[in-house]
Coordinates of C-alpha atoms and ligand atoms in Angstrom, one line a residue:
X1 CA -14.3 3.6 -11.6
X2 CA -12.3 5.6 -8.7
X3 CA -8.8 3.7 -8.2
X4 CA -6.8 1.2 -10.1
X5 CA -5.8 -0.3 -7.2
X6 CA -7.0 -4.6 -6.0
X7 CA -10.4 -3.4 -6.0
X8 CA -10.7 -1.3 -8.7
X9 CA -8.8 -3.0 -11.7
X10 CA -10.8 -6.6 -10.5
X11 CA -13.8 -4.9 -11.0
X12 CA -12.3 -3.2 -14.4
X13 CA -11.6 -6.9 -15.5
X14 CA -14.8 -8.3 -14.7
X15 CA -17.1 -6.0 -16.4
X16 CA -14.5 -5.3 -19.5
X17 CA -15.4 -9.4 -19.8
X18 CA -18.9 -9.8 -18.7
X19 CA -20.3 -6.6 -20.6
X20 CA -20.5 -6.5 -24.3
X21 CA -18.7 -3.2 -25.5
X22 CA -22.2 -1.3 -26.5
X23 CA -24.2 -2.4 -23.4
X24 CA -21.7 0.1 -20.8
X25 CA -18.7 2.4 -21.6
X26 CA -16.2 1.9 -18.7
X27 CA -14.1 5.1 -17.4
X28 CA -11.4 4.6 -14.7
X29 CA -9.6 7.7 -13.2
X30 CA -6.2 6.5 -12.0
X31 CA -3.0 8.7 -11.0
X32 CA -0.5 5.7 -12.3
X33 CA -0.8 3.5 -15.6
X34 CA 0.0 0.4 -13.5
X35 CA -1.9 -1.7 -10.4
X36 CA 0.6 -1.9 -7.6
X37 CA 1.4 -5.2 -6.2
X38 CA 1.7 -3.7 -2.6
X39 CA 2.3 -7.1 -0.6
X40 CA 6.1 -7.0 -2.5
X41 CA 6.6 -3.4 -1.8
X42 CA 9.0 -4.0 1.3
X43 CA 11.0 -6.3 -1.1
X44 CA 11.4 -3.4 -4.3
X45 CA 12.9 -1.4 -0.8
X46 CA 15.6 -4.2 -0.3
X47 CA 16.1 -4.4 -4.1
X48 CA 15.1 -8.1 -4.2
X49 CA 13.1 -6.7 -7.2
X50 CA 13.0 -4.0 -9.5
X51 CA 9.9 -1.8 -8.9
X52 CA 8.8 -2.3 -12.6
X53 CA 8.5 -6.0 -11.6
X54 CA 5.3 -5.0 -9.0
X55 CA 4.0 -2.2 -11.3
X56 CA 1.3 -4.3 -13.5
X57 CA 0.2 -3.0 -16.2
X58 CA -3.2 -1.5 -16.5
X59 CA -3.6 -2.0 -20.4
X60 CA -2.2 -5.7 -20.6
X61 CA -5.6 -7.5 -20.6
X62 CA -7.1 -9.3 -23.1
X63 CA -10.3 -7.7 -23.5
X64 CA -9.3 -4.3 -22.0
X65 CA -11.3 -1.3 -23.6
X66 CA -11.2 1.0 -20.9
X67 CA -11.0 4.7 -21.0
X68 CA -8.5 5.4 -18.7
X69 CA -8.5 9.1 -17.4
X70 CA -4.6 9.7 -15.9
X71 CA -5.2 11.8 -12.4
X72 CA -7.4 11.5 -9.6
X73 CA -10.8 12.4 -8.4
X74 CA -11.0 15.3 -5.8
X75 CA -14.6 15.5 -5.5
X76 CA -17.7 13.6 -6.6
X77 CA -21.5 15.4 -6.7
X78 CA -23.7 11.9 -5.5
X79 CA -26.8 14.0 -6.3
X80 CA -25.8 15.3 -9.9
X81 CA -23.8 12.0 -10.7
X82 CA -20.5 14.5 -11.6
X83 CA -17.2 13.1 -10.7
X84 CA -14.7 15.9 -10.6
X85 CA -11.1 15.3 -11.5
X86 CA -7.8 16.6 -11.1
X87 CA -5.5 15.5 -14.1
X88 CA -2.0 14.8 -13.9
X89 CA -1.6 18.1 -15.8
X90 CA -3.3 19.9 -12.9
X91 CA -6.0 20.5 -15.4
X92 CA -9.7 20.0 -13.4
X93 CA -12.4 17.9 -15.2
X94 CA -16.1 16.5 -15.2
X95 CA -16.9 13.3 -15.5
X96 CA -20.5 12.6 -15.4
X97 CA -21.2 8.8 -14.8
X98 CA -24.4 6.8 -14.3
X99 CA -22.9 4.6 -11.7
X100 CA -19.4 5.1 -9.8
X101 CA -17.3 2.5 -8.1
X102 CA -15.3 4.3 -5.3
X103 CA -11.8 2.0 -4.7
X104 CA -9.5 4.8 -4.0
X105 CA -7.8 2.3 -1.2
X106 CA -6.1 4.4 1.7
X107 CA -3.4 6.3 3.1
X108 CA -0.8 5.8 5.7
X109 CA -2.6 6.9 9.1
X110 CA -0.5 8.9 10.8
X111 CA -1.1 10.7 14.6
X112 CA -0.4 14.2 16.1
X113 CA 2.9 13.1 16.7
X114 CA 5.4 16.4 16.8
X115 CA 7.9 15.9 13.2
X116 CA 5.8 13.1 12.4
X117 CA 5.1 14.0 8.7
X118 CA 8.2 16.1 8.3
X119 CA 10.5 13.6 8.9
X120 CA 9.2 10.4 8.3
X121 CA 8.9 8.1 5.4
X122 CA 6.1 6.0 4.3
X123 CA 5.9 2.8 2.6
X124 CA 2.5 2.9 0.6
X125 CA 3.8 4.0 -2.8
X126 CA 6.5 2.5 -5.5
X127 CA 8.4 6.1 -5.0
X128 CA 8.3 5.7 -1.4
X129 CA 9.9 2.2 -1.9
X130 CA 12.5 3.2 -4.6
X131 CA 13.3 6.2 -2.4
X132 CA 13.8 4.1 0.8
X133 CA 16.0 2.0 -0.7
X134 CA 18.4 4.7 -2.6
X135 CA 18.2 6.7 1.2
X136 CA 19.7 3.8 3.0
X137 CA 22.2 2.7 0.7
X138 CA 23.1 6.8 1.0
X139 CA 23.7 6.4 5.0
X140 CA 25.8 3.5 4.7
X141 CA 27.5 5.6 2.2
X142 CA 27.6 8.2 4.4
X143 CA 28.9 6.8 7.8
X144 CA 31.8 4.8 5.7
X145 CA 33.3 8.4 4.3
X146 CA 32.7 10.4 7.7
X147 CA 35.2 10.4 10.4
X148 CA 33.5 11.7 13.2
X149 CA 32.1 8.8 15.2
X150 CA 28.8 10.0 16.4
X151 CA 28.1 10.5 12.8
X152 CA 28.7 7.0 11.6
X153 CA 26.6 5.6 14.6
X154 CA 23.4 7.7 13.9
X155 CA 23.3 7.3 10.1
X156 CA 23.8 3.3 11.0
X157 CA 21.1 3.5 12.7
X158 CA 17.1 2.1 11.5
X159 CA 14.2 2.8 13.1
X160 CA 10.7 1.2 11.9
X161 CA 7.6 2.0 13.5
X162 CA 4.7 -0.8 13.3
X163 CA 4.8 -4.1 13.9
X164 CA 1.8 -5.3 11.3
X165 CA 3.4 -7.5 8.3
X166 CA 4.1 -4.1 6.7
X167 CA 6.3 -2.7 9.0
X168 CA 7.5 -6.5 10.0
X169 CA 8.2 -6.7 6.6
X170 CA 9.7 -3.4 6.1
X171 CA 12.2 -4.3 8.6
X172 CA 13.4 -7.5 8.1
X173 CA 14.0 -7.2 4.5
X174 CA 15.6 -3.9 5.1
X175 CA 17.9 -5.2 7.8
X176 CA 18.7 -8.3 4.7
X177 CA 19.7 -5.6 2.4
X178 CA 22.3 -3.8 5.1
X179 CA 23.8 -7.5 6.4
X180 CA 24.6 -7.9 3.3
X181 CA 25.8 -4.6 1.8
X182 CA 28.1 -4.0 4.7
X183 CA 30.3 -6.8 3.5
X184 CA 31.3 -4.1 0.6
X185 CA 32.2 -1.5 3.1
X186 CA 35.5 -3.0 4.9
X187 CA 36.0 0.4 6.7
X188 CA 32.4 0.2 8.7
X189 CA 32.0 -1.9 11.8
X190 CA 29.2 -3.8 10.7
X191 CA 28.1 -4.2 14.6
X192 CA 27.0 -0.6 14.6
X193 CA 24.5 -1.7 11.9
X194 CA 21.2 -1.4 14.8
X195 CA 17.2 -2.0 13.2
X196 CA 14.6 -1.2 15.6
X197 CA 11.4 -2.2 15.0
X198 CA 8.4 -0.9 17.5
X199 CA 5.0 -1.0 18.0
X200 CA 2.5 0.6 20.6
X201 CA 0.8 -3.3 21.0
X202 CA 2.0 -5.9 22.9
X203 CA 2.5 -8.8 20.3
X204 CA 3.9 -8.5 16.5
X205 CA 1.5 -9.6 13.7
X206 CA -1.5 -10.2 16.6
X207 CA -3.1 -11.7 13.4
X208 CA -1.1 -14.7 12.8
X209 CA -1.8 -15.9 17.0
X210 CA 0.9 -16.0 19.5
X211 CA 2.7 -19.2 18.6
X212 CA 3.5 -17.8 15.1
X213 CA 3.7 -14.4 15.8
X214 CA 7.0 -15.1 18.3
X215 CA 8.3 -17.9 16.2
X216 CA 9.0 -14.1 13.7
X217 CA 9.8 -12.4 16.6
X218 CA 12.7 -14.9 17.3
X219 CA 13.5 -14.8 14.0
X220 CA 14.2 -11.3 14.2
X221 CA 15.6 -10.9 17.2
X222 CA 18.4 -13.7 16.1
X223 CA 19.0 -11.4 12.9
X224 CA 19.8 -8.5 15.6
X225 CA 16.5 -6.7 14.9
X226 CA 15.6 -5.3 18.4
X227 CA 12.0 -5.1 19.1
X228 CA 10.2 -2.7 21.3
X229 CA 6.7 -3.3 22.5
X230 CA 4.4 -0.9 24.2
X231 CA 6.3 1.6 22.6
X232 CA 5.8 4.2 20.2
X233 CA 7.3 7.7 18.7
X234 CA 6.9 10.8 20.9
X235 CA 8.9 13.3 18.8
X236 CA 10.8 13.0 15.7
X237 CA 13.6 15.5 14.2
X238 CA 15.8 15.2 11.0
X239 CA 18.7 13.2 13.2
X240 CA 16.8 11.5 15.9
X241 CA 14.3 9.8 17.1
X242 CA 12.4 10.7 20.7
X243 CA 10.3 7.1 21.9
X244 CA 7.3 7.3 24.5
X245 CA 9.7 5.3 26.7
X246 CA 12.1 8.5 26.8
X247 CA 14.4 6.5 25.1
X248 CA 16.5 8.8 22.2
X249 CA 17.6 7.4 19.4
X250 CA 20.0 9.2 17.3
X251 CA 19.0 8.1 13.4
X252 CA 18.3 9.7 10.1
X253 CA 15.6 7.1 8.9
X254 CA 12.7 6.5 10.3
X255 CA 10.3 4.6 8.7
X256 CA 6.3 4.7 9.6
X257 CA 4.0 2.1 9.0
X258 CA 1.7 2.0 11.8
X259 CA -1.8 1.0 9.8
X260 CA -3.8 2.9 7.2
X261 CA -6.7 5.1 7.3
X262 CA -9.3 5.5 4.1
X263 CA -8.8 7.7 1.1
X264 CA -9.6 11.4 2.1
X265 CA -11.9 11.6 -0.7
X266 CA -14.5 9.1 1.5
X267 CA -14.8 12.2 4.0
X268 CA -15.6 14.7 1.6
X269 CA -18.7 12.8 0.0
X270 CA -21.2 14.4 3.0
X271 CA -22.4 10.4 3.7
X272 CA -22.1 8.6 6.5
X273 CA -18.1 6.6 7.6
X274 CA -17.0 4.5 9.8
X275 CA -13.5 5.6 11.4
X276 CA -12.9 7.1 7.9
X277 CA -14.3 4.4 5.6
X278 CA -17.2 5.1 3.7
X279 CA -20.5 3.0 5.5
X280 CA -21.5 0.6 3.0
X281 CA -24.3 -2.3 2.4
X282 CA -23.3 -6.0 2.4
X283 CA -23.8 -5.6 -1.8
X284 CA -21.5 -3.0 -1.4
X285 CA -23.6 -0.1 -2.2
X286 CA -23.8 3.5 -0.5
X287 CA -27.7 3.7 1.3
X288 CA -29.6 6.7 0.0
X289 CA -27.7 7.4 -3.0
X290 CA -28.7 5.9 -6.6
X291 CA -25.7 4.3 -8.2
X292 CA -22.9 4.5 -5.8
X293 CA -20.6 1.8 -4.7
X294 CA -17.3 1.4 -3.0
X295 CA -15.1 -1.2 -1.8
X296 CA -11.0 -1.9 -1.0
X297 CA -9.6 -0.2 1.8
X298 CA -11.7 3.1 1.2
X299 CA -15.1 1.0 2.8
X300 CA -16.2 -0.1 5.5
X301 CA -17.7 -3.1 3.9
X302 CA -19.9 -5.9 7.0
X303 CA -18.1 -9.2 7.0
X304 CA -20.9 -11.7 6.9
X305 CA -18.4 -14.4 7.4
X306 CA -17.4 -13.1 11.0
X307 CA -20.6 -11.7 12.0
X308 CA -21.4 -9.3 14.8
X309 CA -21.2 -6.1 13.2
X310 CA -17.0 -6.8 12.1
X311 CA -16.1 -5.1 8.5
X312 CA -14.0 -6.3 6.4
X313 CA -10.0 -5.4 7.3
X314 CA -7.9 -3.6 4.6
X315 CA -6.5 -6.4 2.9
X316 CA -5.8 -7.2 -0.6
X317 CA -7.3 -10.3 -0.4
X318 CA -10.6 -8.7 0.2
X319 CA -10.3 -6.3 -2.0
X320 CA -9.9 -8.0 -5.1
X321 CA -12.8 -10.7 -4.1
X322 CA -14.8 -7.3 -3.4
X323 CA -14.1 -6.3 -6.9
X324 CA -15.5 -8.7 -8.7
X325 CA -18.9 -9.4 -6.5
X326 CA -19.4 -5.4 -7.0
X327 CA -18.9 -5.5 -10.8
X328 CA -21.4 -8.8 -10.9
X329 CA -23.8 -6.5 -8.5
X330 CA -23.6 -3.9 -11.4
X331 CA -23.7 -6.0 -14.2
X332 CA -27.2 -7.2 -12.0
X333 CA -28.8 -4.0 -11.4
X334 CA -28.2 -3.3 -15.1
X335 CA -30.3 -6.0 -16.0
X336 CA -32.6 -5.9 -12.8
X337 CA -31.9 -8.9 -11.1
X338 CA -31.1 -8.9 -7.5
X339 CA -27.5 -8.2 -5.9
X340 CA -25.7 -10.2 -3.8
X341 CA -23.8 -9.6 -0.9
X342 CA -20.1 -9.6 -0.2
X343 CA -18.9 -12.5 2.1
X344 CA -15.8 -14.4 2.0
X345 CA -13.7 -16.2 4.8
X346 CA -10.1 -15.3 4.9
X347 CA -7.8 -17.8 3.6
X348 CA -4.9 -16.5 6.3
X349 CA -1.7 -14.9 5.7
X350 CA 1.5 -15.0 4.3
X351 CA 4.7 -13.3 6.0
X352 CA 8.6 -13.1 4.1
X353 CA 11.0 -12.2 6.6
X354 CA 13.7 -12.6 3.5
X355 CA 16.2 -15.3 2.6
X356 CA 14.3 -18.3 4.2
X357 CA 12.4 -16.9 7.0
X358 CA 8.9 -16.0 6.2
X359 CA 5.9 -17.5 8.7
X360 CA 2.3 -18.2 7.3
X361 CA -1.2 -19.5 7.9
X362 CA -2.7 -20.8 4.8
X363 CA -6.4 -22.0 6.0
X364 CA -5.7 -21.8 9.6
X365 CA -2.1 -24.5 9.0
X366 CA 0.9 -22.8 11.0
X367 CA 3.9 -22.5 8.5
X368 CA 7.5 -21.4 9.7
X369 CA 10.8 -21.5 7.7
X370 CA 11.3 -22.9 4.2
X371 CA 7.8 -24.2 3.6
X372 CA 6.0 -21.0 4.5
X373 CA 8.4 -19.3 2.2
X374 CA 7.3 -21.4 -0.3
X375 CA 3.8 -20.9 0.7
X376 CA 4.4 -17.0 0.5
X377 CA 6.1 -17.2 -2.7
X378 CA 3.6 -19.7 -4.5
X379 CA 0.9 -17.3 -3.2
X380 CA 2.2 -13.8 -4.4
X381 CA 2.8 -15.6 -7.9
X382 CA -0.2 -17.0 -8.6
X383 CA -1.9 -13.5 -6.6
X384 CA -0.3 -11.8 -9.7
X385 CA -2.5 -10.9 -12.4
X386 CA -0.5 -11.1 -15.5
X387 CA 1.9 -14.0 -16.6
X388 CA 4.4 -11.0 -17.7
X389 CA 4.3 -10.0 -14.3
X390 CA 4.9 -13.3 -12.8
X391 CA 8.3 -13.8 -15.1
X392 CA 9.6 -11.0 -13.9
X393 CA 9.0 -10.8 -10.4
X394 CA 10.5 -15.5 -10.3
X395 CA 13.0 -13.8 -12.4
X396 CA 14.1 -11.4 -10.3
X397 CA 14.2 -13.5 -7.3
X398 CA 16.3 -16.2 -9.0
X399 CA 18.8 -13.5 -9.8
X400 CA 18.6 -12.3 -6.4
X401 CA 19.1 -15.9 -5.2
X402 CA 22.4 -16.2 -7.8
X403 CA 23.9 -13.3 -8.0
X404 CA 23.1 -10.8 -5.0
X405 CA 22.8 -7.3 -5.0
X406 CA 24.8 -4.4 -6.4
X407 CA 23.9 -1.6 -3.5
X408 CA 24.1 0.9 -6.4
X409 CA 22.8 3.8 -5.1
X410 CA 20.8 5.4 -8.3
X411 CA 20.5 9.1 -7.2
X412 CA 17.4 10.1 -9.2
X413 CA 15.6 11.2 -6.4
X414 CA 17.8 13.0 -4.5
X415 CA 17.1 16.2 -3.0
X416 CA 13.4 15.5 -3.9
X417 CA 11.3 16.0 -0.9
X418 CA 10.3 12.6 0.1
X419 CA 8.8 12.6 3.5
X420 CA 5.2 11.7 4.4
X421 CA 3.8 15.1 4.0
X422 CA 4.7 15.1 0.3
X423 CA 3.9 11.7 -0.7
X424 CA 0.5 11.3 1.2
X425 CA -1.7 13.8 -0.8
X426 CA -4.3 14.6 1.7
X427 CA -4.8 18.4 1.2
X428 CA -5.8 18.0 -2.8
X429 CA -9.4 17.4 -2.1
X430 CA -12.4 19.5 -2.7
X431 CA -15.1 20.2 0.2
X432 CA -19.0 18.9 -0.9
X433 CA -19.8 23.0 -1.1
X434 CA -16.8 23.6 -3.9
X435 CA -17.7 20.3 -5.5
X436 CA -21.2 21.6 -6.2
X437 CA -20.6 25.4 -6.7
X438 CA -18.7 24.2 -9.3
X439 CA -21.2 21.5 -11.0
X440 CA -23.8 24.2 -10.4
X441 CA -21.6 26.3 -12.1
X442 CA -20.9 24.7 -15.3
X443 CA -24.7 23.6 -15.3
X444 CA -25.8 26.8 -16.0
X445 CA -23.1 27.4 -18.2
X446 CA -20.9 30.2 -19.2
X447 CA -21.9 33.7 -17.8
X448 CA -22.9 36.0 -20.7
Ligands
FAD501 C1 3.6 -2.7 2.5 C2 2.3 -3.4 2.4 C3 2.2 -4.8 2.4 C4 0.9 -5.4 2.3 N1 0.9 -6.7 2.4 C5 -0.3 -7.4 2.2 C6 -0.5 -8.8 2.2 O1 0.6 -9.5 2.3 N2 -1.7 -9.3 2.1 C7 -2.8 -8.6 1.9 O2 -3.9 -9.1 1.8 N3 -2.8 -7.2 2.0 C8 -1.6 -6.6 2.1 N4 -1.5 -5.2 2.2 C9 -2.8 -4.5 2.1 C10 -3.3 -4.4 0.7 O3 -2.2 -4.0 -0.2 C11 -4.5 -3.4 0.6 O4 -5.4 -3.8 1.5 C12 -5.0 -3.4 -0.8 O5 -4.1 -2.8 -1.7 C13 -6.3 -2.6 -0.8 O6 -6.8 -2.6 -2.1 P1 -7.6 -1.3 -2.7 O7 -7.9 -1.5 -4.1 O8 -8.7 -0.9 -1.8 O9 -6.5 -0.1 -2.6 P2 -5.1 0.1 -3.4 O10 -4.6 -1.3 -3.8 O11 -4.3 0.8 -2.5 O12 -5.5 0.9 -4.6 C14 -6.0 2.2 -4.6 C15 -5.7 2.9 -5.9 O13 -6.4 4.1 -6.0 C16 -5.5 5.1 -6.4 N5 -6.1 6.4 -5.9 C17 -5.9 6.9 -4.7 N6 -6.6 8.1 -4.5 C18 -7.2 8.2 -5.7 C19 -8.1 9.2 -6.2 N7 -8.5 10.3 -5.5 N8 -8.6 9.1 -7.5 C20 -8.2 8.0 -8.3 N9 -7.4 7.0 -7.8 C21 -6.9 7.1 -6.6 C22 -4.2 4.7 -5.8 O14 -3.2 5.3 -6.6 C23 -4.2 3.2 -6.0 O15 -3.8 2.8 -7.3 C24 -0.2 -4.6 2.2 C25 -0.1 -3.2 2.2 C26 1.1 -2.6 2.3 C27 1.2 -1.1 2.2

């Protein structure tokens, strides 16, 4: 298994429970030693939770027996069935398998956009979170001891690009956590505080349809978010921010969420993708390859339940449902009975805006305000997977609810390059030729 990630660890879970421990010996290669509850990473940036709260743990399980391999896999040989492996230690390693699972999720997708990676962060990791956080609390920081005026106004300023419910998200708890933290800094004009939040389409959150999607736009327009629409990033630098419009925007955070693309391992396997996912069956299976499947963000799996050639979008929700139909379509062709395929109808989507804002469309009903908060919040809890994790994330929101936040501003990162460019790992991959000079290699073993 590829990927501890929805896809992965429900597949993991499934066959650790459905496969006695001599019929299959299960390997998962994973750079982290937890499953990261994405869906609350916006909230871990505000501090409504601590990120050990989203950071489930991969060996709290009843049944768990997995070998888990810490690093990630940089190549795989389809032919020879040789997964290659870089390990946290650098160190680069075999793995020969008789069936892989590929669930290495994605990346944030980012354009040709001059500064782009250089200067902007993501939010698709639990460092990029904790980092985001510690970085704003640092500008308000900032702008309170400087005394030149033009200063103050750029590091007051936020800029988020992508109006999905990440980047909505991103900004509206963000903007939460600087409402409230500027009420410690007596010296700062808290009107100077300015979140922009932007996207290149015409509508926020197209998915949740129009009524919904500007009931959240209101919402954030009344917290003093402004919203741009039809608008995107034409240059960025370290203290400012160029938009298509022309519009400059003097800032020293800019935060990019504009969508995903699949793991750069699926365009090294030589087989065939669609816009960067790996092409897939309805079972979830690679054609032409014996053994192979992949799932999650990483494939471009058909959605039966939409028809008309759609795939499946990058959602957790299908992910973790894709899981567990590809580790029962294992656990079949182990015992050669027939596969079935993926389908699944979505159940809708859940939005928190912070506080009591959040929108949502559980099974098509439109939710605004306190009950879709309490929609969003039943739904995250019982999404889960351990009760450990569930304490502690309730926990941490009651504190939040009782006793605020600190703005402590931890300085363990600082001075660590944090940008996209060093988070997104998208040069550590192998080409199909190195993978199998190097399989062919070691198969004929050492030269004498
Ligand atoms: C901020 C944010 C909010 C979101 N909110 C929602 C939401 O509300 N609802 C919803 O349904 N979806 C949401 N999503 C999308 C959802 O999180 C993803 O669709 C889902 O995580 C995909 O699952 P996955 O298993 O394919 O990938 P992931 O969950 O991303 O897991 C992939 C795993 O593979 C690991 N990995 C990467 N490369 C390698 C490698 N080469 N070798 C080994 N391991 C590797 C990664 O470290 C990761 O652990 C959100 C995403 C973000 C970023």
């Amino acid at each position: 298994m590829v990927g501890a990630g929805f896809a992965g660890v429900a597949c993991v879970r499934r066959l650790e429970r459905r496969l006695a421990p001599h019929e299959a010996d299960i390997t998962l290669v994973t750079p982290f030693a937890y499953q990261l509850y994405l869906p609350l990473l916006p909230q871990v940036a505000s501090g409504v939770l601590t990120p050990q709260s989203i950071a489930v743990s991969l060996r709290r399980s009843k049944k768990y027996r997995t070998r888990i391999i810490p690093g990630g896999a940089v190549g795989v040989d389809l032919k020879a069935k040789v997964c290659v492996i870089r390990t946290i230690t650098d160190r680069i390693v075999d793995e020969p398998y008789d069936y892989i699972v590929l669930a290495p999720g994605s990346v944030t997708r980012t354009f040709d956009i001059p500064g782009l990676t250089d200067h902007a962060f993501g939010m698709k990791t639990l460092a990029e979170a904790a980092y985001i956080r510690d970085h704003v609390i640092t500008q308000l920081d900032l702008a309170d001891a400087s005394e030149d005026p033009a200063e103050r106004a750029a590091r007051l300023q936020f800029v988020v690009v992508g109006g999905g419910y990440a980047g909505t998200e991103t900004a509206a708890c963000l903007q939460r956590l600087t409402h409230a933290a500027v009420k410690r800094y007596p010296r700062l004009d808290p009107s100077l505080i300015k979140w922009h939040l932007i996207d290149i389409a015409p509508r926020l959150m197209p998915e949740l349809g129009e009524k919904l999607g500007r009931a959240a736009q209101e919402d954030l327009r009344r917290r003093g978010i402004e919203i741009s629409l039809g608008v995107s990033i034409a240059k960025a630098g370290p203290e400012e921010v160029t938009f298509t419009n022309g519009r400059v925007v003097p800032t020293h955070t800019l935060i990019w969420t504009a969508g995903v693309v699949a793991s750069p391992l699926m365009q090294t396997l030589g087989a065939e993708t669609v816009k960067g996912r790996l092409a897939v069956t309805a079972e979830m299976c690679l054609p032409g390859y014996d053994g192979v499947f992949a799932l999650g963000d990483s494939a471009a799996v058909p959605d039966l339940a939409k028809g008309d050639g759609a795939v499946c979008p990058p959602t957790a929700q299908h992910a973790h449902r894709q899981g567990k139909r590809v580790a029962e379509n294992l656990i079949a062709t182990l015992r050669n009975q027939p596969m079935r395929p993926y389908e699944h109808k979505d159940l809708g989507l859940v939005v928190d805006l912070g506080g009591a804002d959040a929108v949502a469309k559980p099974l098509g009903v439109e939710l605004h305000g306190v009950p879709a908060q309490a929609v969003a919040r039943g739904y995250h809890l019982a999404a889960l997977r351990t009760n450990v994790a569930k304490t502690r994330v309730a926990t941490n929101w009651m504190l939040n609810a009782i006793a605020g936040d600190d703005f402590v501003r931890t300085g363990f990162q600082a001075r660590r390059p944090a940008k996209l460019k060093d988070f997104e790992y998208t040069d550590a991959y192998m080409t199909q030729e190195q993978v199998r000079q190097r399989v062919e290699g070691a198969a004929a073993g050492p030269a004498t």
